[in-house]
mmCIF file of C-alpha atoms in Angstrom:
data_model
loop_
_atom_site.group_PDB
_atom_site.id
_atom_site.type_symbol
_atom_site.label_atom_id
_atom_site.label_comp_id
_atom_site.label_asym_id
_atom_site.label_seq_id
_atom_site.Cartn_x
_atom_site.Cartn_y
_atom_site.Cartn_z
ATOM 1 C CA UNK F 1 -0.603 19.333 -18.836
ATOM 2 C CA UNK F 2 -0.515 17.101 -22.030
ATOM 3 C CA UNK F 3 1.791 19.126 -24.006
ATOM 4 C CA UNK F 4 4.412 18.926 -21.147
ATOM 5 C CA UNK F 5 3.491 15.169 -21.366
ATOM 6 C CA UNK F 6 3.926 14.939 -25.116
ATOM 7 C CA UNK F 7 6.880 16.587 -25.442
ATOM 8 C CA UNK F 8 8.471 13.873 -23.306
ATOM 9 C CA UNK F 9 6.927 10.782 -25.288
ATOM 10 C CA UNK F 10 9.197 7.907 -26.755
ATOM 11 C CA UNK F 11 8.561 4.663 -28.335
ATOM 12 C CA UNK F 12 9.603 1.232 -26.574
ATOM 13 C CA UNK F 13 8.985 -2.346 -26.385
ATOM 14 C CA UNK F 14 9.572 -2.436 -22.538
ATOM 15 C CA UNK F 15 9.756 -6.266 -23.035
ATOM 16 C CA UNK F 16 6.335 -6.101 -24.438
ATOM 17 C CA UNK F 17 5.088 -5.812 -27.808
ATOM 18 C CA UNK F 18 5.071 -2.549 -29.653
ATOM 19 C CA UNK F 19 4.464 0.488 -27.130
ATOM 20 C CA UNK F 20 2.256 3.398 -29.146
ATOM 21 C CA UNK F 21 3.598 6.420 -28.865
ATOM 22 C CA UNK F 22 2.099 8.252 -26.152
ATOM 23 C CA UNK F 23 1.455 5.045 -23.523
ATOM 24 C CA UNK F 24 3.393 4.425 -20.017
ATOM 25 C CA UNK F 25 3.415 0.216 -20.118
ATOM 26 C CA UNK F 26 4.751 -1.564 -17.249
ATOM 27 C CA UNK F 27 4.863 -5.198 -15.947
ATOM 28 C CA UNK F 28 4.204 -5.405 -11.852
ATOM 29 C CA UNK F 29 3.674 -7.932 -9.379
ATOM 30 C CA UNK F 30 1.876 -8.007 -5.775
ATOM 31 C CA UNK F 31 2.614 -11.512 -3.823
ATOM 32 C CA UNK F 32 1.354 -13.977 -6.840
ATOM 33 C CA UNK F 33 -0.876 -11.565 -8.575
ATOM 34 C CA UNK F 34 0.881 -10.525 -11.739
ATOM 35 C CA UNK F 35 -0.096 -7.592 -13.941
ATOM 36 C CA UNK F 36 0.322 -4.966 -16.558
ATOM 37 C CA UNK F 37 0.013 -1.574 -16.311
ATOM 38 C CA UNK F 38 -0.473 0.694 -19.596
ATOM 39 C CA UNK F 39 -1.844 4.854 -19.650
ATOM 40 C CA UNK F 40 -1.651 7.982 -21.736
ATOM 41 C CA UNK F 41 -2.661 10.097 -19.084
ATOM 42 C CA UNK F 42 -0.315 12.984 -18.757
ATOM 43 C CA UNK F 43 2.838 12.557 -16.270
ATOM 44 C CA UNK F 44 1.588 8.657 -15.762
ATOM 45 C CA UNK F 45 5.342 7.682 -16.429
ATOM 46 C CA UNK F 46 6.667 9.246 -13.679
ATOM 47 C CA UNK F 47 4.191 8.631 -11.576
ATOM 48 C CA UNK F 48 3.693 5.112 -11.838
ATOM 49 C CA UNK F 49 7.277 4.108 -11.807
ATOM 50 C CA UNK F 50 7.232 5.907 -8.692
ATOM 51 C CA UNK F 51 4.361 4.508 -7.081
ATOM 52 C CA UNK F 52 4.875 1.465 -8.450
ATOM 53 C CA UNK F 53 8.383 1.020 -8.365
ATOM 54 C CA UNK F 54 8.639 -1.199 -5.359
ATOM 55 C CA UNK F 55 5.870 -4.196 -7.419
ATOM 56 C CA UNK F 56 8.114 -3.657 -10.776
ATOM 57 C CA UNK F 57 8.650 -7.443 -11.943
ATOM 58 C CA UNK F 58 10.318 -8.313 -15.093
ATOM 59 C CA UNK F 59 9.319 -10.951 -17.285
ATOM 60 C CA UNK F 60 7.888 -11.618 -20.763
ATOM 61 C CA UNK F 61 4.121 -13.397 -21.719
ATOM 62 C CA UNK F 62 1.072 -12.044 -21.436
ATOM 63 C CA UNK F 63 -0.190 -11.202 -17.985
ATOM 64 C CA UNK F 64 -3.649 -9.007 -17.131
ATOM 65 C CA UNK F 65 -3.458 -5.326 -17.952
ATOM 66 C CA UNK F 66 -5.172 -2.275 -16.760
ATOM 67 C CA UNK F 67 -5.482 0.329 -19.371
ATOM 68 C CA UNK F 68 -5.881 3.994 -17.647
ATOM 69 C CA UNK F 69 -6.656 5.900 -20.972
ATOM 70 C CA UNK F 70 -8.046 9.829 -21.283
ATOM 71 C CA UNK F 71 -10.051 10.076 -23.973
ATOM 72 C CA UNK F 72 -9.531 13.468 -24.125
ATOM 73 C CA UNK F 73 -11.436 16.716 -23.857
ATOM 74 C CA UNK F 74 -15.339 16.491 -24.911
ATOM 75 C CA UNK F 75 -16.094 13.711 -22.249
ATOM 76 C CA UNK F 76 -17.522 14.686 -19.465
ATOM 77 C CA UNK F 77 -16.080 11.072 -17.752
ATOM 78 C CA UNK F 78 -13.137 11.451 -19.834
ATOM 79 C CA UNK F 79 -11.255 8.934 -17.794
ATOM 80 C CA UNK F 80 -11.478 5.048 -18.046
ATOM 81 C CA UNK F 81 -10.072 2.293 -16.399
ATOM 82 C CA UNK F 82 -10.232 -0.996 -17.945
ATOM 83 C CA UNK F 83 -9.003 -4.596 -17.028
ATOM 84 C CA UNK F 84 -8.862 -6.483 -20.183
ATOM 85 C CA UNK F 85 -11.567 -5.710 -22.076
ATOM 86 C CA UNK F 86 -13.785 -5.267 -18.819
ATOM 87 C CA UNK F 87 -14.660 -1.707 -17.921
ATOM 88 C CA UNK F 88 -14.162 -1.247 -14.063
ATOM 89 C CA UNK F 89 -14.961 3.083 -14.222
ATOM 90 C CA UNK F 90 -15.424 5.714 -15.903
ATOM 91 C CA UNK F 91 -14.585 8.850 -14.197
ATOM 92 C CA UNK F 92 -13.776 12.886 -14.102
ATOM 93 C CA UNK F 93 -10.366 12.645 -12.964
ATOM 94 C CA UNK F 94 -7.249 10.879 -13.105
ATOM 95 C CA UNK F 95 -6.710 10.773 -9.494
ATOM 96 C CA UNK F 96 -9.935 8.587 -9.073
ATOM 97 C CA UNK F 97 -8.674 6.023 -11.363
ATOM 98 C CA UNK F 98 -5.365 5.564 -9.860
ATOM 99 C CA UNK F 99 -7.432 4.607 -6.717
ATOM 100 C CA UNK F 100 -9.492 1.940 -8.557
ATOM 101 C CA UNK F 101 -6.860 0.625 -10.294
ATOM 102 C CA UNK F 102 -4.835 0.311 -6.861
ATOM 103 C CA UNK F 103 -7.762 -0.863 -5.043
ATOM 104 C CA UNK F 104 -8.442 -4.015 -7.759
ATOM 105 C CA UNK F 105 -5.176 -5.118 -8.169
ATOM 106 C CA UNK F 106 -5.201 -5.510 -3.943
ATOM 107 C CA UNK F 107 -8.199 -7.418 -4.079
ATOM 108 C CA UNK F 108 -7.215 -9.658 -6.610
ATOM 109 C CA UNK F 109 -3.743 -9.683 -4.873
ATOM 110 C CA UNK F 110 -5.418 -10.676 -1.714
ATOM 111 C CA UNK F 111 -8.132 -13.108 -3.793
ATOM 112 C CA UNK F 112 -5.158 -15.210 -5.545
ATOM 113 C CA UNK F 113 -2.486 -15.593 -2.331
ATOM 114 C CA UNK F 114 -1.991 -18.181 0.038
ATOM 115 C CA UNK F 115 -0.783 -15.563 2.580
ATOM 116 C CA UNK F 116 -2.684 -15.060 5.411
ATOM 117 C CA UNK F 117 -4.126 -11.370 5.147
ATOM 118 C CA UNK F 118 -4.629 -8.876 7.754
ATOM 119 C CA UNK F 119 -5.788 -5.698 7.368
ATOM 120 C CA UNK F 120 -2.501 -3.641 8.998
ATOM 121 C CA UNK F 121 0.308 -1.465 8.858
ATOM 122 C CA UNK F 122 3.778 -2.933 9.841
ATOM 123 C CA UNK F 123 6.823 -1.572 9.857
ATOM 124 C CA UNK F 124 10.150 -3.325 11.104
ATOM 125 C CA UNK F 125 13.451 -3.059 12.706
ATOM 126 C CA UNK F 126 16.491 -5.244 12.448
ATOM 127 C CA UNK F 127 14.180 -8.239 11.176
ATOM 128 C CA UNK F 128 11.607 -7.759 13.472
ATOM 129 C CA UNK F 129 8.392 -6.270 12.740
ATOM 130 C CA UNK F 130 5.080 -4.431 14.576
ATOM 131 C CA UNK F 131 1.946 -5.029 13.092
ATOM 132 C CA UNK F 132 -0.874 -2.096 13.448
ATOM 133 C CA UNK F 133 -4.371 -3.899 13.077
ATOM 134 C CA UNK F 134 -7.305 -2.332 12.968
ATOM 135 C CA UNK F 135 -10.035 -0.889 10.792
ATOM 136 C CA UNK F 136 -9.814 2.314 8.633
ATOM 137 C CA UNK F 137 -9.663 5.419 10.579
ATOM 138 C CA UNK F 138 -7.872 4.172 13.253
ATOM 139 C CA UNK F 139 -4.604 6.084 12.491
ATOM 140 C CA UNK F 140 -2.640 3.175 11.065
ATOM 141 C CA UNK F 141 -1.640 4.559 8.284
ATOM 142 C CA UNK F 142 -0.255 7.692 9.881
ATOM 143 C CA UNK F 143 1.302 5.922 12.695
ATOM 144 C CA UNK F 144 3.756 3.655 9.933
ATOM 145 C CA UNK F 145 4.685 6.838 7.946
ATOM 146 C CA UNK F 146 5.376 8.371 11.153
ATOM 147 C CA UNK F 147 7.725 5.605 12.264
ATOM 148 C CA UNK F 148 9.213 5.002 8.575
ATOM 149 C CA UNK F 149 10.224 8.714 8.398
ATOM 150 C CA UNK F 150 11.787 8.821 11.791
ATOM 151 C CA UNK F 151 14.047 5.803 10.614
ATOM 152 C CA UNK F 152 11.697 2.148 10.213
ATOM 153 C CA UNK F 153 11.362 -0.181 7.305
ATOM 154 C CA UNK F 154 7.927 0.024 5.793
ATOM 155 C CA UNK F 155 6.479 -3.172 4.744
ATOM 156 C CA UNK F 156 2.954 -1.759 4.342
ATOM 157 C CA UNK F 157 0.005 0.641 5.156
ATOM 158 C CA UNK F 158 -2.661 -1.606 4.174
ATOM 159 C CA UNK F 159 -1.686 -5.541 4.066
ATOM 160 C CA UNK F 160 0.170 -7.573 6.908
ATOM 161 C CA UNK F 161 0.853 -10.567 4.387
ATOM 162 C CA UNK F 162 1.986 -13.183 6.828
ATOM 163 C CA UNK F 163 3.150 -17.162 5.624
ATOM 164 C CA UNK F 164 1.024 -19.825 7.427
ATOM 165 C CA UNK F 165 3.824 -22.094 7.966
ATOM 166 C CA UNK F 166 6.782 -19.820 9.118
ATOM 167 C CA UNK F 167 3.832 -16.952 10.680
ATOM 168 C CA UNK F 168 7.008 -14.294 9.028
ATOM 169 C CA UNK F 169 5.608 -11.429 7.312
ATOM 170 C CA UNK F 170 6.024 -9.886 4.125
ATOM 171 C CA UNK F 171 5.750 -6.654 2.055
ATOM 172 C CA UNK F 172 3.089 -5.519 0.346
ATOM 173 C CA UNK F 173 3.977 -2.337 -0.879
ATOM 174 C CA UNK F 174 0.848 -0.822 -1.873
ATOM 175 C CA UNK F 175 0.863 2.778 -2.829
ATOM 176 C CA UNK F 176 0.173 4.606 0.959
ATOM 177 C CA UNK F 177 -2.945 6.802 1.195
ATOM 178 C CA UNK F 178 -2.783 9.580 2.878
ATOM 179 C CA UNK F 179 -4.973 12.599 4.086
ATOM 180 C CA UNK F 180 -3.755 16.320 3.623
ATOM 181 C CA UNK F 181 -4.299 16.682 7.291
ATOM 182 C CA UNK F 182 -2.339 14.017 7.925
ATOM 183 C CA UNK F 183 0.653 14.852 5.558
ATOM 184 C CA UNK F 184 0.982 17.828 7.272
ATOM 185 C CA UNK F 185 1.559 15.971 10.654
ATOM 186 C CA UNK F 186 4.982 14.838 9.142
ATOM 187 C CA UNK F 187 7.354 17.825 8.754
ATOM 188 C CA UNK F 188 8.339 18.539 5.696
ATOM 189 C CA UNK F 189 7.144 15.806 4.077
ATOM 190 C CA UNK F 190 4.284 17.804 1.798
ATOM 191 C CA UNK F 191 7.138 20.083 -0.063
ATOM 192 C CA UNK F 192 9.332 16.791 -0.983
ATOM 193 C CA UNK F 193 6.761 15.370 -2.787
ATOM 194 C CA UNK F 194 6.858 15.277 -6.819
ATOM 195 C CA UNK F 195 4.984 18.160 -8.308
ATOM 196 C CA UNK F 196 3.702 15.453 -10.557
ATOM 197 C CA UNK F 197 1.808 14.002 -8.239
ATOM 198 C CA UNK F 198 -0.607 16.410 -8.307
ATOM 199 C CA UNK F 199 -2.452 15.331 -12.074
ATOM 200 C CA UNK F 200 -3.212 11.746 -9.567
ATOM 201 C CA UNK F 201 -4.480 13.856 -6.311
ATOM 202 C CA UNK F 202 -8.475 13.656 -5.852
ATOM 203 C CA UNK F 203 -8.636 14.772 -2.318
ATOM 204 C CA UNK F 204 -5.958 12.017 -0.654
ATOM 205 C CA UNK F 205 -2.005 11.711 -1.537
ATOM 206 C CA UNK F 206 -0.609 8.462 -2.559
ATOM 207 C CA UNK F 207 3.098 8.212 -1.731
ATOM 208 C CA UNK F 208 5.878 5.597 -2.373
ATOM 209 C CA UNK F 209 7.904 4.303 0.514
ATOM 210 C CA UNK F 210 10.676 6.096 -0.863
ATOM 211 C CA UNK F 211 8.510 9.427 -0.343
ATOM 212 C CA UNK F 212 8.657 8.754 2.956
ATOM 213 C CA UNK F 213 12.414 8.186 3.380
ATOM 214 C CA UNK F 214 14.732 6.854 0.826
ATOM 215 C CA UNK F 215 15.602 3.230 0.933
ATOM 216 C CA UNK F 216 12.439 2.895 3.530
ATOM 217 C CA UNK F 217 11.002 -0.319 1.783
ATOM 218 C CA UNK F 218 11.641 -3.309 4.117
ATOM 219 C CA UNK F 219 11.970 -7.272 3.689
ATOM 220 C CA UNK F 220 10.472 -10.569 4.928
ATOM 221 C CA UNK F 221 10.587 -10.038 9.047
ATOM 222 C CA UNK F 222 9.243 -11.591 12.172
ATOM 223 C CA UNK F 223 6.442 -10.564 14.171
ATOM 224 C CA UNK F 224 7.710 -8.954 17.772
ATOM 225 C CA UNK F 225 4.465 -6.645 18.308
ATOM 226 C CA UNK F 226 0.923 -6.331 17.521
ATOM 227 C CA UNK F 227 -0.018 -2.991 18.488
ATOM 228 C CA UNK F 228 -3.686 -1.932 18.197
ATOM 229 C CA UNK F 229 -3.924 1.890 17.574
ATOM 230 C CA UNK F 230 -7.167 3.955 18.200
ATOM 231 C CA UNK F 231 -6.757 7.367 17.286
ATOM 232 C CA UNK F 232 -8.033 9.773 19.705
ATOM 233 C CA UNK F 233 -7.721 13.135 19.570
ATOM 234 C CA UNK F 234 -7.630 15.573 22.678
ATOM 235 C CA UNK F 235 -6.524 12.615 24.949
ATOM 236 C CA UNK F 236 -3.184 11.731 25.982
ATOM 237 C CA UNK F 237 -1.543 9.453 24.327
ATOM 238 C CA UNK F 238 -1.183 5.786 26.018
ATOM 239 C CA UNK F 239 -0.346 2.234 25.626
ATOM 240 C CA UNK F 240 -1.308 -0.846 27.609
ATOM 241 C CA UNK F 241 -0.669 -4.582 27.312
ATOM 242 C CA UNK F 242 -3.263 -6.617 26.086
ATOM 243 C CA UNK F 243 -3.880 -10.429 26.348
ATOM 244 C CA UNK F 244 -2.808 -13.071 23.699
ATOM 245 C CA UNK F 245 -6.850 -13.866 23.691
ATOM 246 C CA UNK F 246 -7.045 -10.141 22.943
ATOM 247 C CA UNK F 247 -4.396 -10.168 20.574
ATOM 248 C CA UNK F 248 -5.730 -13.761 18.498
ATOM 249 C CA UNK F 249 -8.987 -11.716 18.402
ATOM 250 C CA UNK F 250 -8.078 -8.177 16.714
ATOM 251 C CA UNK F 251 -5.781 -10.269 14.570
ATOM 252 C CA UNK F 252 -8.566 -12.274 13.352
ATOM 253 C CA UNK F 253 -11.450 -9.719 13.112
ATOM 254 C CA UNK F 254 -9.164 -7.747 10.597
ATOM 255 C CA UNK F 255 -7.911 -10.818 8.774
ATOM 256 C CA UNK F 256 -9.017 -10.666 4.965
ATOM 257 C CA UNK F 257 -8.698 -14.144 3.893
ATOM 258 C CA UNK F 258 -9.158 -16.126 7.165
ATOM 259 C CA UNK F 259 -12.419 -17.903 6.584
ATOM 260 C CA UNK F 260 -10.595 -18.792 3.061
ATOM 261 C CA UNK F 261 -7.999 -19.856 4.211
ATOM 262 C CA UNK F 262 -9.343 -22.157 7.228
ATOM 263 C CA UNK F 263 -7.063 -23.814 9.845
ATOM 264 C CA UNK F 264 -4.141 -23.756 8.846
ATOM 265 C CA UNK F 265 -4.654 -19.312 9.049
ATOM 266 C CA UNK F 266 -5.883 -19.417 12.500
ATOM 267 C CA UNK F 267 -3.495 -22.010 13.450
ATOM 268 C CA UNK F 268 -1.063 -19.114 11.958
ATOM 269 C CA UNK F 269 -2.463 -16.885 14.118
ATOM 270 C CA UNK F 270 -2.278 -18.431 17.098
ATOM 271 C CA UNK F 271 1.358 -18.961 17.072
ATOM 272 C CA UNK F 272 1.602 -14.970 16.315
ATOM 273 C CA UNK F 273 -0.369 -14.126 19.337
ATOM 274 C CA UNK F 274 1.675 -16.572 21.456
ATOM 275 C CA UNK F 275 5.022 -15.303 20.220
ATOM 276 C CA UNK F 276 4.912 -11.149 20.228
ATOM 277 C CA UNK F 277 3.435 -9.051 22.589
ATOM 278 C CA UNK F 278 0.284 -7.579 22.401
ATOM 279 C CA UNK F 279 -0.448 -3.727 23.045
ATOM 280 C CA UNK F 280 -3.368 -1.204 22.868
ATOM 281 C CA UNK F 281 -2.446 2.474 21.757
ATOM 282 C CA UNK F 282 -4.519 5.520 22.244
ATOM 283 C CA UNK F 283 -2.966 8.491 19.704
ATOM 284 C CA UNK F 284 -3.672 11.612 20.943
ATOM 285 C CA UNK F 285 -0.176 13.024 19.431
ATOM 286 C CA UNK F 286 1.256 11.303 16.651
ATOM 287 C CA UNK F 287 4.934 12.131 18.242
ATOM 288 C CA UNK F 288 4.281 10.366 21.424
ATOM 289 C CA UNK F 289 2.617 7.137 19.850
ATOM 290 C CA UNK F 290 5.779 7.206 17.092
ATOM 291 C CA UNK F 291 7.817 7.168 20.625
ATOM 292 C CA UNK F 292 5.908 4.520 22.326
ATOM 293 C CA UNK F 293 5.819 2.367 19.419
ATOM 294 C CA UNK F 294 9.923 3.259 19.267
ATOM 295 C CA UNK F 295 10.617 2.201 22.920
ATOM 296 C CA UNK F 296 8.230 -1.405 22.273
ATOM 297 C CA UNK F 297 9.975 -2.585 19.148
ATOM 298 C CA UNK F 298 13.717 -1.345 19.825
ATOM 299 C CA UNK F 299 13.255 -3.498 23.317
ATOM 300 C CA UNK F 300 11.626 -6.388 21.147
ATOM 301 C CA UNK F 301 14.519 -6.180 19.030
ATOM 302 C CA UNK F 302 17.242 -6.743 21.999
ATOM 303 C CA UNK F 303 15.380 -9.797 23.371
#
């Protein structure tokens, strides 16, 4: 694996200073957080302008940078992720430290914004979007790559980042996690990823939007549904209206940021309950809840 990386190495200044030979470096941005990405791990270029790709931001001046070095054989935790001069792991494989490093720059995304932050998937349609709250487990995740390969605009897996003032939410592009088990519930989807991948996989995928169908990554869009999905299995699959009071209350147990944030958040999420419509979805097949979901936002869209 590092000769093949090696042999592919080139110096650059990538608008920063000197790059050593040897060393991906990359400037990215998640809502207000700005950062800096730099690794010598084998195949990190083309992963991480990949996975990355959709928080590239350009720019000069110094910003925080993660440092994802291998030290090489003869550790036994030959793997380190750094921010700054602070050490946040040390680990056995590459794959866990693409997961730390994607896990701190989301809290510190989530820390720094004045976005009201729910923990959700949303996808979208002709400006208008569904948002999937609920904790992890729930099938959220599975349910927006479903929907984004059948033809929806991802905005996120993780994140519904929605502005206070206009309640319209925006991407958050986060590398998507996914099970094996769960790749394999979208056809086809396992073979079309990048072999390179593979030097980042611990046990879970991570997957650009653009994995999931080219051109999938979505913009700033209004909220139509809030669809609550409990996965299920064995059961058919169902979906039910719920009641704004319903709605205002998932919405706000999953919220990140709302005791942060104060008023003016729940104020925000008020006006989102009022506005969309509110749904409960039992996923017993992932085909029929990508079709239910479908049928909801298409009609949102016409009204």
């Amino acid at each position: 694996m590092s000769s093949r990386w090696q042999n592919g190495l080139r110096n650059g200044t990538r608008g920063d200073r000197f790059v050593p030979t040897g060393w991906f470096v990359d400037r990215f941005r998640v809502l207000s957080y700005g950062f800096r990405v730099r690794s010598n791990v084998a195949y990190a270029d083309e992963v991480f302008s990949r996975l990355l790709g959709p928080l590239r931001a350009n720019g000069r001046g110094a910003l925080p940078t993660y440092t994802l070095r291998d030290r090489g054989e003869g550790f036994t935790r030959r793997f380190v992720l750094h921010l700054g001069r602070s050490k946040i792991q040390e680990v056995v494989s590459p794959g866990s430290m693409l997961e730390g490093l994607i896990a701190d720059f989301c809290r510190r995304a989530i820390e720094s914004t004045e976005l009201l932050a729910i923990h959700a998937g949303v996808v979208s349609v002709d400006g208008v979007a569904a948002v999937f709250p609920a904790p992890p487990d729930a099938g959220k995740t599975t349910l927006t790559a479903g929907l984004t390969r059948v033809g929806f605009e991802f905005l996120s897996d993780e994140v519904a980042a929605i502005d206070t003032e206009t309640c319209l939410v925006h991407p958050f592009p986060r590398p998507v996690l996914m099970d094996p088990s769960s790749v394999d519930l979208l056809d086809g989807l396992g073979d079309q990823l990048p072999p390179a991948y593979e030097a980042f996989r611990r046990s879970r995928y991570h997957l650009a939007p653009d994995d999931l169908r080219p051109g999938a990554l979505g913009g700033i869009s209004r909220i139509g549904l809030v669809v609550v999905p409990a996965y299920r299995g064995g059961v058919a699959t169902t979906v039910e209206p719920m009641s704004r009071a319903d709605t205002l209350m998932h919405l706000a147990n999953t919220a990140f940021n709302l005791e942060r944030l104060g008023r003016p958040g729940f104020d925000a999420l008020a006006r989102v309950a009022r506005d969309s419509r509110g749904y409960r979805l039992a996923i017993g097949d992932l085909g029929d809840a990508i079709a239910h979901v479908a049928d909801l936002l298409r009609s949102e869209g016409t009204r």
